[in-house]
XYZ file of C-alpha atoms in Angstrom:
714
model
C -166.841 -89.905 -35.568
C -165.295 -88.309 -32.514
C -165.896 -89.758 -28.603
C -168.923 -88.296 -26.792
C -170.010 -88.805 -23.303
C -171.756 -91.775 -22.668
C -172.299 -92.234 -18.947
C -170.901 -90.829 -15.857
C -170.688 -92.992 -12.912
C -170.949 -92.610 -9.237
C -169.555 -94.559 -6.469
C -166.568 -93.914 -5.312
C -165.501 -91.209 -2.583
C -162.363 -90.401 -3.483
C -159.883 -90.263 -6.396
C -160.494 -93.403 -8.822
C -156.745 -94.566 -9.177
C -156.889 -97.546 -11.799
C -159.151 -99.224 -14.373
C -159.001 -102.747 -15.671
C -161.244 -103.836 -18.777
C -162.405 -107.357 -18.746
C -165.085 -107.526 -21.708
C -166.979 -105.137 -23.906
C -169.349 -104.344 -21.232
C -167.420 -104.963 -17.776
C -164.800 -103.119 -16.343
C -163.253 -102.795 -13.049
C -162.111 -99.813 -10.814
C -159.960 -99.116 -7.659
C -160.177 -95.841 -5.521
C -157.952 -94.100 -2.468
C -161.505 -94.573 -0.759
C -160.276 -98.129 -0.524
C -162.734 -100.131 -2.628
C -162.897 -102.096 -5.368
C -166.189 -102.179 -7.556
C -167.182 -104.042 -10.893
C -169.183 -102.090 -13.403
C -171.504 -103.931 -15.864
C -173.327 -102.310 -18.694
C -177.227 -102.765 -18.935
C -177.957 -104.613 -22.097
C -181.502 -103.372 -23.526
C -182.884 -105.731 -26.167
C -179.675 -107.764 -26.571
C -177.703 -104.151 -27.289
C -175.908 -102.751 -24.830
C -176.743 -99.121 -23.520
C -175.334 -96.026 -21.650
C -176.958 -97.686 -18.246
C -174.330 -99.230 -15.805
C -174.791 -100.729 -12.428
C -172.047 -101.407 -9.876
C -170.712 -104.399 -7.368
C -168.577 -103.477 -4.718
C -166.367 -106.199 -4.537
C -163.922 -105.267 -1.565
C -163.517 -102.768 0.724
C -160.841 -101.989 3.232
C -159.531 -98.829 4.993
C -156.253 -98.620 2.767
C -155.795 -96.795 -0.581
C -156.115 -99.370 -3.381
C -154.240 -98.092 -6.286
C -153.647 -100.742 -8.902
C -155.748 -103.387 -10.425
C -155.163 -106.448 -13.304
C -157.808 -109.350 -13.913
C -156.748 -113.042 -14.709
C -159.036 -116.080 -15.070
C -162.292 -113.987 -13.082
C -160.332 -112.911 -10.486
C -159.637 -109.356 -9.912
C -156.363 -108.957 -8.250
C -155.542 -105.242 -6.101
C -152.955 -103.870 -4.484
C -152.415 -100.635 -2.588
C -150.984 -99.438 0.636
C -151.478 -102.773 2.257
C -148.871 -104.060 0.336
C -150.349 -107.493 0.124
C -151.947 -108.031 -3.430
C -155.279 -109.905 -2.987
C -157.906 -111.659 -5.380
C -161.058 -111.757 -5.437
C -163.824 -113.133 -8.030
C -164.704 -110.288 -10.135
C -168.638 -111.102 -9.627
C -168.673 -111.323 -6.158
C -170.051 -108.945 -4.042
C -168.274 -108.034 -0.491
C -171.527 -109.680 1.339
C -170.578 -112.877 -0.541
C -166.711 -113.115 -0.274
C -167.178 -111.723 3.183
C -164.094 -109.588 2.462
C -161.677 -112.725 2.300
C -159.544 -113.126 -0.756
C -159.331 -116.239 -2.579
C -155.770 -115.228 -3.231
C -153.302 -113.371 -0.946
C -150.048 -112.650 -2.915
C -147.178 -111.662 -0.249
C -143.892 -109.989 -1.096
C -143.806 -106.545 -1.208
C -142.895 -103.828 1.629
C -144.208 -101.121 0.332
C -147.181 -99.730 -1.724
C -148.251 -101.729 -4.644
C -148.935 -99.266 -7.419
C -148.992 -101.512 -10.645
C -150.421 -104.711 -11.631
C -150.504 -106.614 -15.021
C -151.275 -110.361 -15.669
C -150.288 -112.526 -18.519
C -151.730 -116.115 -19.442
C -149.473 -118.420 -21.179
C -150.096 -121.316 -23.508
C -148.809 -123.864 -20.940
C -151.452 -123.181 -18.537
C -149.651 -121.096 -16.169
C -150.687 -117.893 -14.869
C -148.667 -114.926 -14.252
C -148.731 -111.624 -12.560
C -146.048 -108.747 -12.350
C -146.365 -106.071 -9.836
C -144.348 -102.810 -9.357
C -144.016 -101.259 -5.926
C -142.770 -98.247 -3.705
C -140.308 -100.537 -2.565
C -138.218 -100.205 -5.400
C -138.834 -103.656 -6.843
C -141.340 -105.660 -9.281
C -142.121 -108.899 -8.547
C -143.145 -112.197 -10.901
C -145.797 -114.271 -9.748
C -146.663 -117.740 -11.220
C -150.015 -119.509 -9.900
C -149.653 -117.191 -6.977
C -146.075 -117.707 -5.766
C -143.251 -115.394 -6.223
C -141.289 -116.686 -9.434
C -138.738 -113.522 -9.688
C -138.104 -110.197 -7.436
C -136.363 -107.751 -10.235
C -134.054 -105.625 -8.337
C -132.118 -102.723 -9.756
C -134.251 -99.537 -9.846
C -133.363 -97.031 -7.683
C -136.832 -95.666 -6.747
C -140.567 -96.468 -7.132
C -141.578 -98.876 -9.618
C -144.406 -97.001 -11.419
C -145.244 -99.834 -13.890
C -144.375 -103.145 -14.869
C -145.500 -105.254 -17.967
C -144.508 -108.993 -19.412
C -143.019 -108.937 -22.908
C -143.616 -112.854 -22.803
C -143.401 -115.019 -19.572
C -139.929 -114.886 -19.303
C -139.349 -111.435 -20.184
C -140.660 -108.320 -18.781
C -140.487 -104.179 -18.746
C -140.425 -101.768 -15.900
C -140.361 -97.991 -16.041
C -139.534 -96.067 -12.378
C -139.351 -93.031 -10.781
C -135.581 -93.094 -11.530
C -136.325 -92.052 -14.955
C -135.396 -95.209 -16.348
C -137.189 -98.182 -18.428
C -135.365 -101.539 -17.678
C -135.992 -104.988 -19.693
C -135.804 -108.231 -17.564
C -135.061 -111.771 -18.900
C -135.955 -114.162 -15.979
C -134.536 -112.198 -13.163
C -131.905 -110.534 -14.787
C -131.709 -106.878 -15.894
C -130.672 -107.002 -19.751
C -130.928 -103.631 -20.948
C -131.604 -100.120 -19.059
C -132.710 -96.924 -21.285
C -131.750 -93.755 -19.248
C -132.788 -91.090 -22.656
C -136.503 -91.605 -22.499
C -137.524 -88.813 -20.401
C -136.388 -86.244 -17.903
C -138.736 -86.881 -15.291
C -140.725 -89.789 -13.474
C -141.781 -92.283 -15.689
C -145.632 -93.111 -14.669
C -146.387 -95.609 -17.127
C -145.641 -98.176 -19.622
C -147.456 -100.444 -22.172
C -146.413 -103.134 -24.691
C -147.651 -103.957 -28.682
C -145.742 -106.608 -30.371
C -142.124 -105.931 -30.542
C -142.747 -102.176 -29.063
C -143.738 -100.392 -25.873
C -144.716 -96.883 -25.145
C -144.167 -94.888 -21.927
C -145.581 -91.649 -20.374
C -143.914 -89.294 -18.009
C -144.256 -86.408 -15.486
C -142.139 -84.671 -18.117
C -145.205 -84.107 -20.151
C -144.182 -86.640 -23.391
C -145.307 -89.825 -24.688
C -142.510 -91.737 -26.202
C -142.789 -95.036 -28.961
C -139.795 -97.200 -28.779
C -138.399 -100.279 -29.887
C -137.061 -102.935 -27.686
C -133.638 -101.441 -28.312
C -134.355 -98.161 -26.715
C -134.763 -96.281 -29.902
C -137.523 -93.835 -29.722
C -139.499 -94.306 -33.252
C -142.075 -90.953 -32.293
C -142.532 -88.393 -29.430
C -145.959 -87.477 -28.721
C -146.276 -83.971 -27.477
C -149.503 -82.158 -26.472
C -149.883 -82.659 -23.031
C -149.202 -79.485 -20.760
C -148.666 -81.394 -17.516
C -147.898 -85.037 -16.032
C -148.819 -87.807 -18.154
C -150.121 -90.269 -15.924
C -151.097 -93.394 -18.442
C -150.343 -94.136 -22.060
C -151.802 -97.365 -23.599
C -152.259 -98.635 -26.946
C -155.602 -98.512 -28.327
C -157.614 -100.201 -31.103
C -157.046 -99.246 -34.840
C -153.612 -98.313 -34.390
C -154.146 -95.297 -31.677
C -152.642 -94.558 -28.493
C -154.985 -92.630 -25.889
C -153.397 -90.805 -22.787
C -154.644 -88.852 -19.619
C -153.167 -86.863 -17.205
C -152.932 -83.987 -14.978
C -154.027 -81.400 -17.682
C -157.385 -82.329 -17.183
C -157.690 -84.159 -20.527
C -157.895 -87.388 -22.241
C -156.026 -87.430 -25.756
C -156.729 -89.772 -28.821
C -153.261 -89.991 -31.031
C -152.955 -91.432 -34.302
C -149.772 -94.147 -34.067
C -148.472 -93.616 -37.152
C -148.442 -90.099 -37.789
C -148.096 -88.818 -34.026
C -151.101 -86.198 -34.712
C -153.485 -85.845 -31.781
C -157.173 -87.113 -32.905
C -159.079 -85.746 -30.359
C -158.564 -84.074 -27.013
C -161.568 -84.284 -24.172
C -161.384 -82.082 -21.658
C -163.165 -82.867 -18.452
C -164.044 -80.897 -15.311
C -161.404 -82.447 -13.004
C -157.807 -81.474 -12.299
C -156.378 -85.229 -12.429
C -157.507 -87.884 -14.978
C -155.611 -90.963 -13.391
C -156.611 -93.918 -15.631
C -157.936 -94.827 -19.032
C -158.839 -98.234 -20.389
C -160.593 -98.995 -23.839
C -162.891 -101.653 -24.087
C -163.938 -104.382 -26.350
C -166.391 -102.369 -27.908
C -164.143 -99.576 -28.520
C -165.619 -97.243 -25.892
C -163.012 -95.295 -23.386
C -163.332 -95.130 -19.955
C -161.683 -92.795 -17.553
C -160.945 -92.306 -13.718
C -160.673 -88.796 -12.179
C -159.891 -87.205 -8.932
C -163.179 -85.848 -8.513
C -164.128 -89.659 -7.854
C -166.028 -89.862 -10.987
C -165.625 -92.275 -13.688
C -166.838 -91.207 -17.506
C -167.537 -93.163 -20.266
C -166.897 -91.997 -23.928
C -168.167 -93.668 -27.162
C -168.482 -93.070 -30.614
C -171.676 -95.337 -30.928
C -174.677 -93.001 -31.363
C -176.744 -95.149 -29.445
C -174.786 -94.962 -26.390
C -174.562 -91.411 -26.235
C -175.494 -89.663 -23.251
C -179.057 -87.866 -22.850
C -179.165 -84.312 -24.068
C -179.662 -83.213 -20.534
C -176.305 -85.205 -19.637
C -174.009 -83.805 -22.339
C -175.297 -80.370 -21.331
C -174.588 -80.761 -17.727
C -171.117 -82.146 -19.048
C -170.440 -79.377 -21.094
C -171.619 -76.978 -18.522
C -169.092 -78.449 -15.826
C -166.369 -77.903 -18.472
C -166.993 -74.492 -19.392
C -167.280 -73.042 -15.644
C -163.666 -74.662 -14.755
C -161.235 -71.950 -13.868
C -158.145 -72.370 -15.817
C -155.057 -70.316 -14.837
C -153.175 -68.391 -17.822
C -149.997 -69.540 -16.546
C -150.793 -73.029 -17.035
C -151.683 -72.558 -20.361
C -149.264 -69.738 -21.319
C -151.745 -67.253 -22.027
C -150.576 -63.777 -22.412
C -153.731 -61.553 -20.940
C -152.050 -58.460 -22.947
C -152.132 -60.577 -26.414
C -155.649 -62.201 -26.476
C -157.021 -63.502 -29.801
C -160.131 -61.475 -31.154
C -163.415 -63.134 -30.325
C -164.592 -63.529 -33.869
C -161.429 -65.957 -33.890
C -163.988 -68.707 -32.818
C -166.011 -68.453 -36.227
C -163.331 -70.018 -38.054
C -161.671 -73.471 -38.106
C -158.470 -74.126 -35.631
C -154.995 -74.748 -37.076
C -155.175 -78.031 -35.193
C -156.781 -80.825 -33.022
C -156.390 -79.416 -29.397
C -155.156 -75.969 -30.157
C -156.098 -73.572 -27.466
C -157.431 -70.019 -27.484
C -157.859 -67.263 -24.718
C -160.240 -64.687 -26.232
C -162.033 -61.737 -24.605
C -165.627 -61.773 -24.816
C -168.108 -58.863 -25.527
C -168.798 -58.496 -21.839
C -165.099 -58.595 -21.008
C -164.777 -61.839 -19.626
C -161.459 -63.949 -20.704
C -162.322 -67.615 -21.847
C -160.378 -70.483 -22.725
C -161.599 -72.095 -26.178
C -160.203 -75.542 -27.387
C -160.666 -76.681 -31.156
C -161.793 -80.339 -31.319
C -163.410 -82.606 -33.566
C -163.630 -79.701 -35.822
C -165.361 -77.342 -33.493
C -164.507 -74.544 -30.592
C -165.666 -75.599 -27.451
C -165.247 -73.230 -24.182
C -162.927 -75.086 -21.712
C -163.007 -72.920 -19.000
C -162.671 -69.342 -17.457
C -159.231 -68.022 -17.719
C -158.012 -66.522 -14.172
C -155.028 -63.995 -14.136
C -152.181 -63.171 -11.600
C -154.325 -60.673 -10.377
C -156.262 -63.006 -8.392
C -159.304 -65.054 -8.357
C -162.791 -63.982 -8.006
C -163.824 -67.032 -6.222
C -162.491 -67.132 -3.305
C -162.065 -70.817 -1.309
C -162.360 -71.227 2.124
C -159.764 -73.149 4.359
C -159.028 -73.197 7.782
C -160.975 -70.220 8.702
C -159.577 -68.128 5.815
C -160.379 -67.346 2.315
C -157.682 -67.825 -0.610
C -157.819 -68.040 -4.221
C -156.229 -71.288 -4.529
C -156.691 -74.389 -2.293
C -154.528 -76.972 -4.154
C -154.538 -80.981 -3.423
C -150.743 -81.875 -3.380
C -149.626 -85.642 -3.666
C -146.381 -85.782 -1.821
C -146.651 -89.497 -0.946
C -148.603 -92.062 -2.971
C -151.224 -93.760 -1.052
C -151.703 -90.959 1.552
C -154.352 -88.147 1.156
C -153.188 -85.096 -0.841
C -151.939 -82.417 1.327
C -153.871 -78.901 1.207
C -151.765 -75.596 -0.043
C -153.580 -72.617 0.213
C -152.237 -69.497 -1.521
C -153.451 -66.152 -3.263
C -152.541 -65.316 -6.831
C -150.185 -62.214 -5.624
C -148.420 -64.479 -2.939
C -144.458 -64.735 -2.791
C -144.365 -68.067 -4.323
C -141.385 -69.026 -1.902
C -142.911 -67.881 0.995
C -146.123 -69.761 0.386
C -143.939 -72.991 -0.424
C -141.731 -72.475 2.645
C -145.131 -72.165 5.077
C -146.350 -75.520 3.273
C -143.321 -77.570 4.075
C -143.168 -76.168 7.333
C -146.808 -77.018 8.114
C -146.587 -80.678 6.892
C -142.848 -81.097 8.468
C -141.629 -81.886 4.617
C -138.187 -81.830 3.659
C -136.687 -78.544 2.316
C -135.341 -80.617 -0.690
C -139.238 -80.258 -2.050
C -138.849 -76.500 -1.847
C -138.038 -75.839 -5.506
C -141.078 -78.303 -6.870
C -143.465 -76.668 -4.516
C -142.358 -73.156 -6.105
C -142.740 -74.620 -9.566
C -146.080 -75.979 -8.924
C -147.337 -72.614 -7.114
C -146.165 -70.456 -10.032
C -147.596 -72.794 -12.853
C -150.869 -73.086 -11.255
C -151.372 -69.690 -10.118
C -150.032 -67.261 -12.645
C -147.465 -65.974 -10.040
C -144.253 -64.460 -10.799
C -141.220 -66.842 -11.476
C -138.708 -65.621 -9.124
C -136.032 -67.383 -10.422
C -135.787 -66.227 -14.052
C -134.274 -62.944 -14.478
C -136.461 -61.323 -17.104
C -139.663 -61.913 -14.399
C -137.561 -60.859 -11.166
C -138.993 -58.733 -9.102
C -138.604 -57.278 -5.767
C -140.762 -59.346 -3.319
C -141.295 -57.105 -0.246
C -143.588 -57.376 2.951
C -142.528 -61.179 3.885
C -142.475 -59.732 7.187
C -144.220 -60.003 9.355
C -144.958 -63.242 8.550
C -147.869 -64.276 11.037
C -150.728 -65.900 8.947
C -150.228 -69.379 10.178
C -148.334 -71.009 13.065
C -146.068 -74.039 12.362
C -146.786 -77.649 13.067
C -144.793 -80.779 13.094
C -147.590 -83.538 12.838
C -146.993 -84.888 9.682
C -146.392 -89.150 9.632
C -146.850 -92.119 8.132
C -149.431 -94.493 9.576
C -147.761 -97.698 8.734
C -144.416 -96.703 9.633
C -145.984 -95.599 13.117
C -147.748 -98.930 13.633
C -144.930 -101.131 12.148
C -142.750 -99.450 15.071
C -145.072 -99.748 17.726
C -145.965 -103.543 16.811
C -141.983 -104.271 16.843
C -141.665 -102.427 19.978
C -144.617 -104.150 21.703
C -143.054 -107.513 21.196
C -140.534 -106.820 23.396
C -142.631 -105.073 26.087
C -143.515 -107.117 29.189
C -146.903 -105.157 29.489
C -147.931 -105.392 25.620
C -150.844 -104.779 23.690
C -152.943 -107.753 22.532
C -153.560 -108.162 18.621
C -157.148 -106.156 19.177
C -155.724 -103.576 20.674
C -153.067 -102.993 17.973
C -155.505 -103.555 15.330
C -157.629 -100.641 16.692
C -154.477 -98.818 16.996
C -153.795 -98.963 13.375
C -157.253 -97.737 12.640
C -157.582 -95.031 14.922
C -154.409 -93.541 13.594
C -156.173 -92.973 9.947
C -158.108 -90.578 11.371
C -156.448 -88.903 14.936
C -158.987 -86.233 15.092
C -161.988 -88.441 15.671
C -160.106 -90.975 17.907
C -158.416 -88.581 19.912
C -159.486 -90.383 23.401
C -158.541 -93.701 22.216
C -155.240 -92.498 21.100
C -154.630 -90.372 24.137
C -155.699 -93.423 26.292
C -152.858 -95.983 24.737
C -150.238 -93.215 24.798
C -150.533 -92.854 28.202
C -150.411 -96.843 28.743
C -147.034 -96.573 26.856
C -145.959 -93.966 28.836
C -146.564 -95.237 32.059
C -145.581 -99.098 31.369
C -142.997 -99.238 28.495
C -139.531 -99.342 29.028
C -139.202 -97.817 25.208
C -141.455 -94.485 25.298
C -140.857 -93.026 21.969
C -144.463 -94.220 20.233
C -146.210 -92.437 23.161
C -144.680 -89.274 22.240
C -145.101 -89.758 18.608
C -148.896 -90.363 19.334
C -148.742 -87.286 21.390
C -147.529 -84.959 18.958
C -149.972 -86.142 16.643
C -152.772 -85.716 18.765
C -152.621 -82.495 20.753
C -154.208 -80.421 18.392
C -157.323 -82.356 18.940
C -157.262 -82.741 22.767
C -160.518 -81.483 24.229
C -158.795 -80.179 27.380
C -154.785 -80.156 28.220
C -155.439 -82.172 31.721
C -152.625 -84.373 32.586
C -150.622 -83.012 29.754
C -148.017 -81.102 31.797
C -146.996 -84.249 33.413
C -146.664 -85.717 30.006
C -144.564 -82.980 28.658
C -142.597 -82.657 31.591
C -141.252 -86.300 31.453
C -140.711 -85.748 27.691
C -138.478 -82.791 28.330
C -136.222 -84.519 31.116
C -135.973 -87.445 29.577
C -132.705 -89.290 28.950
C -133.880 -90.342 25.114
C -132.955 -87.349 22.878
C -135.777 -88.832 20.451
C -138.271 -88.144 23.331
C -137.005 -84.901 23.762
C -137.687 -84.145 20.411
C -140.961 -85.343 19.781
C -141.839 -83.526 22.941
C -140.980 -80.232 21.386
C -142.787 -81.106 18.464
C -145.659 -81.428 20.720
C -145.114 -78.066 22.041
C -145.185 -76.911 18.393
C -148.312 -78.522 17.578
C -149.978 -77.234 20.904
C -150.757 -73.740 19.021
C -153.228 -75.685 16.525
C -155.066 -76.542 19.310
C -157.957 -73.882 18.991
C -159.921 -74.592 22.345
C -156.798 -74.164 24.720
C -153.676 -74.016 22.889
C -152.901 -70.512 22.823
C -153.923 -69.749 26.317
C -151.641 -72.479 27.576
C -148.246 -71.571 25.868
C -149.182 -67.948 26.556
C -148.652 -68.864 30.512
C -145.429 -67.574 31.928
C -145.149 -70.807 34.133
C -145.065 -72.770 30.487
C -142.928 -70.857 28.363
C -140.219 -69.746 30.837
C -140.008 -73.506 31.968
C -139.894 -75.021 28.528
C -137.280 -72.849 27.177
C -134.892 -73.064 30.342
C -134.843 -77.220 30.049
C -134.406 -77.266 25.918
C -130.799 -77.478 24.932
C -129.355 -75.761 22.332
C -126.704 -77.942 21.494
C -126.485 -81.871 21.305
C -124.124 -84.750 20.833
C -122.864 -85.324 17.137
C -124.113 -89.052 17.626
C -127.664 -87.894 18.025
C -128.838 -88.680 14.547
C -131.865 -86.535 14.846
C -130.481 -83.217 15.318
C -131.568 -81.482 12.226
C -135.240 -82.594 13.116
C -134.821 -81.117 16.612
C -133.538 -77.888 15.129
C -136.330 -77.489 13.086
C -138.504 -78.236 15.907
C -136.847 -75.667 18.271
C -136.964 -72.863 15.511
C -140.672 -73.730 14.696
C -141.232 -73.411 18.297
C -139.632 -70.188 18.718
C -141.366 -68.842 15.154
C -144.441 -69.979 16.882
C -144.356 -67.824 19.999
C -143.478 -64.711 17.679
C -146.726 -65.198 15.390
C -148.773 -65.594 19.095
C -147.145 -62.185 20.109
C -148.309 -60.431 16.544
C -151.520 -61.917 16.419
C -152.601 -61.908 20.026
C -150.780 -58.682 21.423
C -148.880 -60.829 24.143
C -146.040 -58.283 24.350
C -144.895 -59.392 27.849
C -143.535 -62.387 25.894
C -140.981 -60.295 23.981
C -138.389 -60.332 26.659
C -138.047 -64.062 27.096
C -138.483 -64.923 23.366
C -135.955 -62.132 22.320
C -133.547 -63.419 24.979
C -133.605 -67.221 23.687
C -133.697 -66.203 19.878
C -130.598 -64.042 20.403
C -128.676 -65.749 23.243
C -129.617 -69.371 23.191
C -130.485 -70.786 20.013
C -129.578 -68.305 17.360
C -125.792 -68.686 18.344
C -125.921 -72.444 18.275
C -124.435 -74.570 15.924
C -127.492 -76.806 15.843
C -129.607 -74.413 14.297
C -126.897 -72.715 12.051
C -126.431 -76.229 10.667
C -129.632 -76.524 9.422
C -130.307 -74.397 6.582
C -134.179 -74.771 7.267
C -134.061 -74.303 10.864
C -131.792 -71.192 10.323
C -134.466 -69.976 8.092
C -137.374 -70.218 10.549
C -135.166 -68.592 13.236
C -134.651 -65.580 11.026
C -138.417 -65.095 10.172
C -138.888 -65.376 13.980
C -136.616 -62.688 14.610
C -137.852 -60.296 12.073
C -141.384 -60.896 13.221
C -140.166 -59.446 16.417
C -138.004 -56.601 14.710
C -141.342 -55.366 13.581
C -142.590 -54.293 16.926
C -139.328 -54.212 18.956
C -137.059 -51.523 17.476
C -134.270 -52.008 19.135
C -133.627 -55.288 17.389
C -134.243 -53.903 14.036
C -131.601 -51.032 14.805
C -128.751 -53.421 15.889
C -129.908 -56.462 13.737
C -126.909 -56.143 11.101
C -124.571 -56.466 14.143
C -125.856 -59.376 15.662
C -123.231 -61.944 15.402
C -125.737 -65.015 15.036
C -127.507 -63.019 11.974
C -124.280 -62.465 10.468
C -123.077 -66.031 10.337
C -126.634 -66.989 9.004
C -126.256 -64.319 5.826
C -122.688 -65.465 5.738
C -123.723 -69.041 5.489
C -127.229 -68.731 3.839
C -127.400 -65.298 2.604
C -127.235 -65.720 -1.275
C -130.208 -68.362 -1.154
C -133.338 -66.082 -2.761
C -135.511 -66.665 0.672
C -132.846 -65.500 2.706
C -132.373 -62.616 0.882
C -135.923 -61.708 0.541
C -135.867 -61.224 4.568
C -132.579 -59.353 4.860
C -134.062 -56.945 1.896
C -137.264 -56.356 4.191
C -134.855 -56.102 7.275
C -133.005 -53.133 5.454
C -135.803 -51.611 4.166
C -137.671 -51.143 7.410
């Protein structure tokens, strides 16, 4: 019998990242909202129902990403890096949010937990972390630290109490005996390996490459499971020789372990299904990015009501699905009548044009066709999404760092994906190495043209002018910044007391609502500490939210003239971010006393010993770029002489900028912006020496060639 929705459980406020089964009627969940909950099924006349109640066991301000259960204790791990254990039936009020156990050993986000009870009475836990290690714990104490992976350890499981298996973002699986690595398998997947599960003498893995592998402990691939259309976040062994998996393609899939066939595909109205577990009664529980937990059952007595089933079906049917994601050619649609006949296989997806002209995606599951969404093509999305005061075809959540909120990526279906990617990386101050990955994501999810393939290559025009958004450099790691403040605080005579440090940590989680507190303490650090870097790091984070620029000039002046090059760099970043302040930012930066003075003191060359030269180059080029956007958007033509001068005669010709591909690109776009209104620049651009240098060094890069093509065609 097919699985059917039993219950939809609300309780978390953010993504449900992990689940752990406890018994036939109990499981636990954890979320990015910082909470751990135990869920218990109500029993009616001795029989389980589809009604559930939850107990808030623990809550914190950090993200919780992993769970395991052992002897009545729920262990949770996340960005706090300490693994904590709470009685699974104790509420937060009862346990006072104080753990019975605290396992200290990791230095970064704990993303995996698993438990093992041995015959000798000892209890074991294994944890995986973004610090690239796994730790085996015996009775709450570290027994082995497993060192050898070259990236985050995404999952870790017991084979027995002396033997363990781990998988990693380095695309490998390792088997360990005690603390020694005895096997490393590099051939299983072509991308990050997200999960691993063990049954007897075999294991299964799931990966960002969209596949699941069933292997023996010699690393021999016995079976490959193909069907997911995106990242597979988890795959587990299930009852009756089955496998259950979930991933980024909105689906939960049940597979036959022996044949490799898909038995059922359950599509949910959520982009990501992060975790699945199977209860002892056979029910499947899934946690998703829409904050919800869904329970599916084969038992009719536990089916959801007809009203709930219809609500679930409707939410799935009304989802928007991109044609590129499903590989749908809108010129080769199946006839609508195909839905009257059986599908070829479980999970088959067809796109049909309805009698009304709409294009719908239907999936064949459990012997029937069911609509799973409306197909959105590359021509755009009729349902616009508002973001930061503008409307877009799409606004995606993009996970860049585990344990941190997803970043917003807005775009329109007909946008140049390279241009959108560049703006996204610039906005969040992300490395240029992310570019190709972001471009692939955009192309896949918007139906855009893949500019990297010869057969799809098109001439993308109108990159210039680029004036939609000001760049910002406000991305930061809360834990890293707080750790740096604490370290420096211990060496300062006028240091902060522990309560103030704790308040700082909390305030940094939400700078917009704690701007006054952060500003006050940044000013204290600037005035009283010998090491002033934290003051300017806080400043560049909060300037978009400051209610007024009072006392800011003194702060900026001291930063730009500081002997510390790091302070100078952070001050330039602060200037970049002032453009984000909608109350007074543009007015302040338009003042001649500001823009003439800052460019007179910001140098164009720095010592080779300055390790942050690339960051300084990007900060300076971002500042110049923002001024060109200001000129175009606010018609501030009086700024053109100053900005054109520093662009062409100071920073454009500097090795600081030329040695940075990203900085060179931003400065080239800035030049192009000015060239759209200052025709003398356009007339002589091909003979300007710094532009020739940029073209010689980076001209073969696609994003540069598009800008040069635009300049030539103006």
